[in-house]
Short mmCIF file of C-alpha atoms and ligand atoms in Angstrom, two decimals:
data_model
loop_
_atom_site.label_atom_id
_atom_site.label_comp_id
_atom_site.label_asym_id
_atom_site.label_seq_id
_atom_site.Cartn_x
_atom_site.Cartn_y
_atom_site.Cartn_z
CA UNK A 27 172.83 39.15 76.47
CA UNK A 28 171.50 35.97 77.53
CA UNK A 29 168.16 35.11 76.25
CA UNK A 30 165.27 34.87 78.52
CA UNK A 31 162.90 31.50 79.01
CA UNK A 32 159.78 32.63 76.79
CA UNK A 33 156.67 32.99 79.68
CA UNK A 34 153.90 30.56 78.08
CA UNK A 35 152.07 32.39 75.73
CA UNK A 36 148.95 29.97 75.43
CA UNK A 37 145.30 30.89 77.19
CA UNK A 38 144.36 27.59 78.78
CA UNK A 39 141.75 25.79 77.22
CA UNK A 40 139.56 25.53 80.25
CA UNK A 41 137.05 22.88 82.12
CA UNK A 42 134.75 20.88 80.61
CA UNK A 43 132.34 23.20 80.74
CA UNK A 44 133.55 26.17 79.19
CA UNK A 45 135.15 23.67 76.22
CA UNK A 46 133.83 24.03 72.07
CA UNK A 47 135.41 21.00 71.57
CA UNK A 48 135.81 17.74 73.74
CA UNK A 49 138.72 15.12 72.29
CA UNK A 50 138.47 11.60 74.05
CA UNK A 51 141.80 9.66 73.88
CA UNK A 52 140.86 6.01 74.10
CA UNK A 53 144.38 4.86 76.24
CA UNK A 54 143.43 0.95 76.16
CA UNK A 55 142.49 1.15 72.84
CA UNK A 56 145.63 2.56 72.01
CA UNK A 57 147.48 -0.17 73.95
CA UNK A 58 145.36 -2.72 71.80
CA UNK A 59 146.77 -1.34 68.52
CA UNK A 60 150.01 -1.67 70.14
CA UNK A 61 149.37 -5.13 70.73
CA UNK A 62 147.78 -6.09 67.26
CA UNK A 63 150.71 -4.56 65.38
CA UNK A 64 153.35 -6.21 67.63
CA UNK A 65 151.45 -9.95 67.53
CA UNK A 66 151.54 -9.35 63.29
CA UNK A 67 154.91 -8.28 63.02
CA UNK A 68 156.69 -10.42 65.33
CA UNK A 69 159.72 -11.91 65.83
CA UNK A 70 160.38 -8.32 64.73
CA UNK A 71 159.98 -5.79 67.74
CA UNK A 72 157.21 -2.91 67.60
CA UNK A 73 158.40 0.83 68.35
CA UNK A 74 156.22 3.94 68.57
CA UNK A 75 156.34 6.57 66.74
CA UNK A 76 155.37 9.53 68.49
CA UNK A 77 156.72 12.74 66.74
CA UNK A 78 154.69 16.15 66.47
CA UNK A 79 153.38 15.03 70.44
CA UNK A 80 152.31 11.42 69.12
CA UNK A 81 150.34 12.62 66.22
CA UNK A 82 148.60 15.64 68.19
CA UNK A 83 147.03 13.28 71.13
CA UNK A 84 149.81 14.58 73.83
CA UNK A 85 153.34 12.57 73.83
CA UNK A 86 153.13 12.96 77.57
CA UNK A 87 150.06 10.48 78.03
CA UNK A 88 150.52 8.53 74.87
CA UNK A 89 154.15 7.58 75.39
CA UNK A 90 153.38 5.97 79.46
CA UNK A 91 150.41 4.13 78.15
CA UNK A 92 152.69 2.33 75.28
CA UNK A 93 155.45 1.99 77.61
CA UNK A 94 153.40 0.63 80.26
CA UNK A 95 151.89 -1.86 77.63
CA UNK A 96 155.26 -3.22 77.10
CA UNK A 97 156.50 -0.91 74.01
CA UNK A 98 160.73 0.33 74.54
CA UNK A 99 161.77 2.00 71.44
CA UNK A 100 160.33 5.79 70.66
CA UNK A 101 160.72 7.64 67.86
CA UNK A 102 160.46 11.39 67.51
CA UNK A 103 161.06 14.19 64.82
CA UNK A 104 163.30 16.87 67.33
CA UNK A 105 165.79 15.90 69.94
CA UNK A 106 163.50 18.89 71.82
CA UNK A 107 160.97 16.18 71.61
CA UNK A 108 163.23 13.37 72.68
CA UNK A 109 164.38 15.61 75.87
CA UNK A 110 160.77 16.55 77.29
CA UNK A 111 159.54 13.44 77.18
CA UNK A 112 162.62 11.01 78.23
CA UNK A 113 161.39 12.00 81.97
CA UNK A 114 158.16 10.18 81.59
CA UNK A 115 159.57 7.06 80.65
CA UNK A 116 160.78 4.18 81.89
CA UNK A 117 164.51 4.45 82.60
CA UNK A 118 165.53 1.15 80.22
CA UNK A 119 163.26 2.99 77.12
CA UNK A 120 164.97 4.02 73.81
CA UNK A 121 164.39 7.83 72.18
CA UNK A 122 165.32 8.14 68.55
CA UNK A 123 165.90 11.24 66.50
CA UNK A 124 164.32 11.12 63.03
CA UNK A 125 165.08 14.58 61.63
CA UNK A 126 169.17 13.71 62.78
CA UNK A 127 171.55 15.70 64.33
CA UNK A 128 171.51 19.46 64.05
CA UNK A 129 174.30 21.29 64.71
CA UNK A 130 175.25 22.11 68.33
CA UNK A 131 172.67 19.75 69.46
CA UNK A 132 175.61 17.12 69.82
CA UNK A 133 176.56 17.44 73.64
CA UNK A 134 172.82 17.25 74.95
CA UNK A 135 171.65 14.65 72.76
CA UNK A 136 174.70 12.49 73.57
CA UNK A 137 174.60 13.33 77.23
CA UNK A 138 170.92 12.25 77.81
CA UNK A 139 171.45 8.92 75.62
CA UNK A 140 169.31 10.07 73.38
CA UNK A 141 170.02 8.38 69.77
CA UNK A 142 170.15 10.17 66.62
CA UNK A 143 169.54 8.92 63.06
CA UNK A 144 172.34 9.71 61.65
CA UNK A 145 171.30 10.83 57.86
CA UNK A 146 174.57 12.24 56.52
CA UNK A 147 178.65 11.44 56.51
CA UNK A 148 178.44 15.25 57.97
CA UNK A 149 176.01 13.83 60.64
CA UNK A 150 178.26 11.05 61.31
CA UNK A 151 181.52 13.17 61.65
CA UNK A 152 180.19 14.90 64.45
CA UNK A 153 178.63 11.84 66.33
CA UNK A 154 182.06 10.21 66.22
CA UNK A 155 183.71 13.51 67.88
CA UNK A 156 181.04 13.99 70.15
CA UNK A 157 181.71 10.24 71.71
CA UNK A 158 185.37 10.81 72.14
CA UNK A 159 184.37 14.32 73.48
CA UNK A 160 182.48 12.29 76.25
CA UNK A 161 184.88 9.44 76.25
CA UNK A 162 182.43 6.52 75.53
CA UNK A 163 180.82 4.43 73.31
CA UNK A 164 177.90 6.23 71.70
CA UNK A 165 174.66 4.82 69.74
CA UNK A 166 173.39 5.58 67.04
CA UNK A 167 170.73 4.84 63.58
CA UNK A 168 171.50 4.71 60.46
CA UNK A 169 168.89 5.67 57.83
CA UNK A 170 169.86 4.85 54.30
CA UNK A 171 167.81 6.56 51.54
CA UNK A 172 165.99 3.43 49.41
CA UNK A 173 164.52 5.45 47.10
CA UNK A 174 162.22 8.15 48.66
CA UNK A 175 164.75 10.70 48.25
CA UNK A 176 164.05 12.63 52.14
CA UNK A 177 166.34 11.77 54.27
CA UNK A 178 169.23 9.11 54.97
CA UNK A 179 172.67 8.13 53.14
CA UNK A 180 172.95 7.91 49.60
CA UNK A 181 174.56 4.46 48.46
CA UNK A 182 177.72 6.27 47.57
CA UNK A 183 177.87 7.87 51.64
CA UNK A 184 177.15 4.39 52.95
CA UNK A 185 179.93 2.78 51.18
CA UNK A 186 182.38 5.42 52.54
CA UNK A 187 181.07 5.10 55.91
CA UNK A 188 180.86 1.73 55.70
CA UNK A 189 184.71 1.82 55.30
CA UNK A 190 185.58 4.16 57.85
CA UNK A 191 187.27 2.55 60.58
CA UNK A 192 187.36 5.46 62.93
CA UNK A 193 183.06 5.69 63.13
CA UNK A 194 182.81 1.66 63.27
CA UNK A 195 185.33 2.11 66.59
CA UNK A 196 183.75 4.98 67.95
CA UNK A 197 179.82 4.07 67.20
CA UNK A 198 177.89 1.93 68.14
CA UNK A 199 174.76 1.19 65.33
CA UNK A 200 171.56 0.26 67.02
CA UNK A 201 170.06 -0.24 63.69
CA UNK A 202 170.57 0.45 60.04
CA UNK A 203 166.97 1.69 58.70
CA UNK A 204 165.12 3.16 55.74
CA UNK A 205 161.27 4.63 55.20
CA UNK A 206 158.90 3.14 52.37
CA UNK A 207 157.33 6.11 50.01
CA UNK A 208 154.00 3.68 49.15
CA UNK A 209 153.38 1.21 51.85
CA UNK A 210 150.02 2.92 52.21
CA UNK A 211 149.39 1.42 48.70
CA UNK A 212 150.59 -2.24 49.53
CA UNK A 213 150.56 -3.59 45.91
CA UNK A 214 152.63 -0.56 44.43
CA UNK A 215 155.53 -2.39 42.76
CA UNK A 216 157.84 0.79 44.65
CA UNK A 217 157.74 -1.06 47.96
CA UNK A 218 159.71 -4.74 46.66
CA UNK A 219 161.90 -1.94 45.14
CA UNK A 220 162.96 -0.35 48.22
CA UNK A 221 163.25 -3.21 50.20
CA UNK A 222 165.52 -4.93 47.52
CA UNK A 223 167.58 -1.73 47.79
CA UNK A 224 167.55 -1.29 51.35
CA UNK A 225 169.20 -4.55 51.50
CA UNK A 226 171.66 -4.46 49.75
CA UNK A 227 172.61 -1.25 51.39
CA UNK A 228 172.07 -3.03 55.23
CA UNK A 229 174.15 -5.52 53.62
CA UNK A 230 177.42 -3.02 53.85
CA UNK A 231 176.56 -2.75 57.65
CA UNK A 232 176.64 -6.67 58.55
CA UNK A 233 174.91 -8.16 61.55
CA UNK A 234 173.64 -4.80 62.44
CA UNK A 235 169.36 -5.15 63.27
CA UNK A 236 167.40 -3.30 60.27
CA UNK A 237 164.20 -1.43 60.12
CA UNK A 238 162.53 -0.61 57.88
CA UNK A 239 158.22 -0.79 57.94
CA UNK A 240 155.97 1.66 59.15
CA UNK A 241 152.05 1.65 59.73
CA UNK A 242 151.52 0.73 56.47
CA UNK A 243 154.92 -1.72 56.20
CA UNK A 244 153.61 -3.55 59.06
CA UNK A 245 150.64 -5.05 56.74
CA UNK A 246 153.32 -5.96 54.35
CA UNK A 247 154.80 -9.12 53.85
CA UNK A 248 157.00 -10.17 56.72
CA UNK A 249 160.39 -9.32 54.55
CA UNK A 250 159.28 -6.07 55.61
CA UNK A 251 159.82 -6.07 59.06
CA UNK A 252 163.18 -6.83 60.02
CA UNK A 253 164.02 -6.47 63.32
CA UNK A 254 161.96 -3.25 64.17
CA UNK A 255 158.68 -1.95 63.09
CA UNK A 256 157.97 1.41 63.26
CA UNK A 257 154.37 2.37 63.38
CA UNK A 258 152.61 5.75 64.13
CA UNK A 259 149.03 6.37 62.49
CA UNK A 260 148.02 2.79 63.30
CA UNK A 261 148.77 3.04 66.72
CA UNK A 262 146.23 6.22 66.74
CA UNK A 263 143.39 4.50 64.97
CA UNK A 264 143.54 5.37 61.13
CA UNK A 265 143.67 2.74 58.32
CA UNK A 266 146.88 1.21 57.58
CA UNK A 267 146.78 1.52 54.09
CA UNK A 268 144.19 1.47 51.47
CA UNK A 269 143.05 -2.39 51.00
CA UNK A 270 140.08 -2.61 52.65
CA UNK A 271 138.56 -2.75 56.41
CA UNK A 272 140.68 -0.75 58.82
CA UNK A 273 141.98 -3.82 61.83
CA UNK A 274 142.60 -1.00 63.90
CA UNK A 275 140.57 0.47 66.62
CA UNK A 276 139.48 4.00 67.08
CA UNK A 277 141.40 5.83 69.54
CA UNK A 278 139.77 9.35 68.61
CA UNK A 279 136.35 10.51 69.68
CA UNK A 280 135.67 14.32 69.10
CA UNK A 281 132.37 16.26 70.24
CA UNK A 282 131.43 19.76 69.42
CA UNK A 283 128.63 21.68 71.53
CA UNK A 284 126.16 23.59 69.82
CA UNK A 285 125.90 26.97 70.28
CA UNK A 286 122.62 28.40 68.72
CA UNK A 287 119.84 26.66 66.90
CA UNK A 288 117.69 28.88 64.19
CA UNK A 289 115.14 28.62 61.73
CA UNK A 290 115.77 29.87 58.36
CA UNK A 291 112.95 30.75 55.60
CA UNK A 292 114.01 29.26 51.79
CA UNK A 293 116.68 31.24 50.09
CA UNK A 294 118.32 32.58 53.03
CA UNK A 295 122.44 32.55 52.92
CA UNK A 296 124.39 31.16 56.03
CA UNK A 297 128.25 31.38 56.60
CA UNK A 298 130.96 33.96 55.07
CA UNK A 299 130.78 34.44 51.39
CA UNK A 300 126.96 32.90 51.84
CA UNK A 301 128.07 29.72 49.57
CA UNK A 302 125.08 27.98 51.35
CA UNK A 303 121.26 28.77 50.22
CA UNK A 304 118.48 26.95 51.78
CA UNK A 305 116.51 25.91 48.97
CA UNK A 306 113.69 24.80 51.39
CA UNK A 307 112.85 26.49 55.23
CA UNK A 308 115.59 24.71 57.18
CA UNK A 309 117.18 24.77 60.98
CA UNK A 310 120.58 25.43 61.10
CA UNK A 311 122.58 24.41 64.13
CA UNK A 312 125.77 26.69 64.88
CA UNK A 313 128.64 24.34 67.09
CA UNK A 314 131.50 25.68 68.47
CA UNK A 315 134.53 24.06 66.66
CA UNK A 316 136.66 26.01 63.63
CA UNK A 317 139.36 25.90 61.71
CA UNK A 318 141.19 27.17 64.00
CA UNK A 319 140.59 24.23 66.74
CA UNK A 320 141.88 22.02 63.12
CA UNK A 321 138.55 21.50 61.17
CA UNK A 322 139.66 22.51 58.11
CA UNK A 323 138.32 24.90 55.92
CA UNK A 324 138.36 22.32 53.16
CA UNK A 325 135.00 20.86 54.93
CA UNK A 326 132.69 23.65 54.24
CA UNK A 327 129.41 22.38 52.30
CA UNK A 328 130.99 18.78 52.23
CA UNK A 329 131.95 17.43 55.41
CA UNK A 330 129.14 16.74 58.07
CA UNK A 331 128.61 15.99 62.40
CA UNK A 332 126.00 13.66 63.48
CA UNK A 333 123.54 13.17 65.92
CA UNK A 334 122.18 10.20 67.53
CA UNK A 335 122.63 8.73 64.15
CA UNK A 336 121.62 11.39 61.92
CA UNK A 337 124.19 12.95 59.30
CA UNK A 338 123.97 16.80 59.66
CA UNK A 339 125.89 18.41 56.63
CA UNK A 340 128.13 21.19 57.05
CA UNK A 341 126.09 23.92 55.39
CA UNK A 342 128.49 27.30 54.62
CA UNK A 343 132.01 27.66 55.26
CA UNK A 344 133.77 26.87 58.21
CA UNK A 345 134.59 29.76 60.59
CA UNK A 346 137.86 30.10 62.97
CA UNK A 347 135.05 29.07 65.47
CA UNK A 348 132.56 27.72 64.32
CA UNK A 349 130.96 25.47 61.87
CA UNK A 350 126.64 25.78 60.68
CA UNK A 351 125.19 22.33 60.25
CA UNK A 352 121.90 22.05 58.42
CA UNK A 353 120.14 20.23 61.16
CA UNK A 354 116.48 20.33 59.20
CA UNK A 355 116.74 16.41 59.41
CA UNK A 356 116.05 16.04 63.13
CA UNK A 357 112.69 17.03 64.32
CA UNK A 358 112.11 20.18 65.82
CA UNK A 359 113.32 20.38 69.06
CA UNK A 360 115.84 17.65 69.31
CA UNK A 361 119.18 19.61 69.31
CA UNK A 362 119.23 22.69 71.48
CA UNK A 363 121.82 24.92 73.12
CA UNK A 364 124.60 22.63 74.98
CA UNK A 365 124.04 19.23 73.20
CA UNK A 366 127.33 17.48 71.38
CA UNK A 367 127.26 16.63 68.28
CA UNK A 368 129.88 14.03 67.09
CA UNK A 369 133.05 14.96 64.72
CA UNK A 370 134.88 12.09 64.91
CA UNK A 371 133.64 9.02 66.51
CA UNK A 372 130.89 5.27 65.82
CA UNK A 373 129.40 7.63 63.00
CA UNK A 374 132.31 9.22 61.59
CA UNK A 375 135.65 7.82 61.70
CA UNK A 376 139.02 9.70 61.38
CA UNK A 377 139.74 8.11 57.92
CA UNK A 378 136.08 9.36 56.76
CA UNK A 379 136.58 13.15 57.77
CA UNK A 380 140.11 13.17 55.96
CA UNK A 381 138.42 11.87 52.66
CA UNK A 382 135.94 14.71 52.72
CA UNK A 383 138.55 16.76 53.68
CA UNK A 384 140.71 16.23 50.94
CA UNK A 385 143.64 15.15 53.27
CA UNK A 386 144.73 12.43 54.83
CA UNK A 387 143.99 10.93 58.61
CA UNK A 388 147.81 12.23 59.69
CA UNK A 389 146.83 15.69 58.91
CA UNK A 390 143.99 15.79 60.68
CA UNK A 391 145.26 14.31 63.91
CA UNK A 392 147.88 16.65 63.89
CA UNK A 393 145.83 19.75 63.54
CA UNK A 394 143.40 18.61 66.42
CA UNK A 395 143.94 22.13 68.42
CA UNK A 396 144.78 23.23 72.10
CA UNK A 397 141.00 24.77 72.98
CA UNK A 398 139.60 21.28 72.95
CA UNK A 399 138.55 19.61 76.69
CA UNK A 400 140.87 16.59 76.44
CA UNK A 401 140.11 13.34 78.34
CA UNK A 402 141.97 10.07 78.60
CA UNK A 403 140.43 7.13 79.53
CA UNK A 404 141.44 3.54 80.19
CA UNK A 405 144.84 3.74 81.00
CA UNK A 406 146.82 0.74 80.18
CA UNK A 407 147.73 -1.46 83.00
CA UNK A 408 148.64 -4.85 81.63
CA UNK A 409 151.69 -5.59 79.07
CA UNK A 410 152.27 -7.82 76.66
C1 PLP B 28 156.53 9.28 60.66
C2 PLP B 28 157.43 8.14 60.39
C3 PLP B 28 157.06 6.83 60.71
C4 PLP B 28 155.65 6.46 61.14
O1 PLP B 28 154.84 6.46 59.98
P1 PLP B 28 153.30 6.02 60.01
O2 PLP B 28 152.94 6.03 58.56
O3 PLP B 28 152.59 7.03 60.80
O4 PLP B 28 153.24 4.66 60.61
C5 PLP B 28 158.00 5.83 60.60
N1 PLP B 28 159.25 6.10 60.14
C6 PLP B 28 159.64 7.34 59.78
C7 PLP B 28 161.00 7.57 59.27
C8 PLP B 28 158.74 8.40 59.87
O5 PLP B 28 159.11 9.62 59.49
#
């Protein structure tokens, strides 16, 4: 029987005003990080990467504003990916595959133009057949593992591909790439490693363009970048790596509205599991954002909001919906029902809330969730 389209199974998050949470996706600021990276890694040219719906801030917005600020090549995880957002492109932009080709996905990846990287001889077999199936050239990446043992061609599969005559007729490489394990950590010896191993790998694929750099990569020597640079977390505003002030600008702002304001006497628990005690009378603020709208549990009694300046710490545990500040630090008064208090934003930036999270920036971009009011502003116009 043939399956039926699922109906949408999400409630909408609603206006403004009914919103928790409020996200504000800084589109020119986005398009500036853009810029930076492709101004410090030129000659080489600067994709996007914009997998898991570019990093949780919606593919659909994020992908126009890089294209329209000059950016061709795009990078996703799932050809799924590649296919719903190819229509909001330009028509002379590149999709890439990073998770490769999965079986049966052949025909409608090779019929959009979409390009797979190619990360097995398997892989390959069926690229080749799938281009004679359609009876022309075909593109593709090939990833070659350097060391980080995830994806991509181990040196023994390269050299046999590298012999086959059939797949150099019938393909046509756009690039020959690789992914660093430590460019976070730019003066881990790992990275000179790779790179020396990457090319001599590239170096069975001759005069094909190499990539091989991402966020972190970019702030690498320029041996790094090749001929394509493929950044993601920079783009969105987190640090490149970990060597001191962050060049890029915040593209994340995230406001939470409080909910209920109460005075506590001392030694009064707040939160599941009461793992907060006021050791003083105290107010305690109650906003509207949880784990389940991705602020993570890990945040209870460490993280904090702020408000017109003033650190609030979380005080409790974090609830699916909620979060209790201790609020005893502004005078009485000063927050009340409806006011925002800023998550991410001048006070607190994304790198800053993944530290007291015990995670990294990716992880909490990614689990930013669907009840959050999203606006963009300052859509980029020029290009560079
Ligand atoms: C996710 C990913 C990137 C982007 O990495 P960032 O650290 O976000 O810049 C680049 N290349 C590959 C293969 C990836 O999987």
């Amino acid at each position: 029987m043939e399956q039926r389209e699922s109906p949408s199974t999400k409630i909408e998050a609603g206006n403004a005003a009914m919103a928790g949470g409020r996200l504000t996706i800084d589109l020119a600021a986005l398009a500036a990080n853009h810029a930076l990276l492709a101004r410090r890694v030129a000659p080489a040219a600067c994709a996007a990467v914009v997998k898991a719906d570019a990093y949780g801030l919606g593919a659909l917005r994020v992908a126009p504003a890089l294209a329209a600020a000059g950016c061709r090549d795009f990078f996703v995880a799932h050809l799924a990916e590649a296919l719903s957002l190819q229509p909001h492109l330009p028509s002379d932009a590149r999709l890439y595959v990073l998770n490769g080709l999965q079986p049966g996905s052949e025909r409608p990846c090779a019929e959009a133009g979409i390009v797979p990287v190619l990360n097995s001889l398997e892989q390959a077999r069926r690229w080749c057949e799938a281009g004679r199936a359609l009876g022309r050239p075909i593109t593709a990446i090939l990833q070659l593992d350097s060391g980080m043992s995830r994806l991509g061609f181990p040196p023994s599969e390269a050299e046999a591909l590298a012999t086959d005559e059939s797949f150099r007729a019938d393909v046509k490489l756009a690039y020959v790439m690789s992914h660093l394990a430590c460019a976070d950590h730019p003066g881990d010896n790992a990275n000179a490693a790779q790179r020396a191993r990457f090319e001599a790998l590239a170096a069975l694929f001759p005069s094909v363009p190499r990539s091989l750099a991402n966020s972190g990569g970019a702030f690498l020597p320029a041996d790094f970048h090749c001929d394509l640079v493929r950044p993601g977390v920079a783009l969105y505003g987190a640090a490149p790596n970990d060597a001191g002030p962050n060049p890029m600008r915040p593209v994340v702002q995230l406001e939470a509205r409080v909910i209920q304001v109460r005075t506590i006497p001392a030694g009064t628990g707040v939160g599941y599991g009461l793992t907060f005690k006021a050791d003083r009378e105290a107010r305690i603020a109650t906003i509207a954002v949880g784990y389940a709208d991705g602020w993570l549990r890990s945040l209870g009694n460490r993280g904090a909001a702020y408000f017109n300046g003033v650190r609030l710490p979380i005080a409790g545990r974090v609830s699916m919906d909620s979060i209790t500040l201790d609020v005893t630090a502004l005078p009485e008064g000063a927050l009340g029902l409806g006011d925002w208090v800023e998550l991410i934003g001048p006070n607190q930036t994304l790198d800053q809330v993944a530290a007291d999270a015990g995670t990294i920036s990716y992880e909490i971009l990614t689990s930013l969730g669907p009840r959050y009011h999203r606006i963009y502003r300052g859509a980029a116009t020029s290009s560079h």
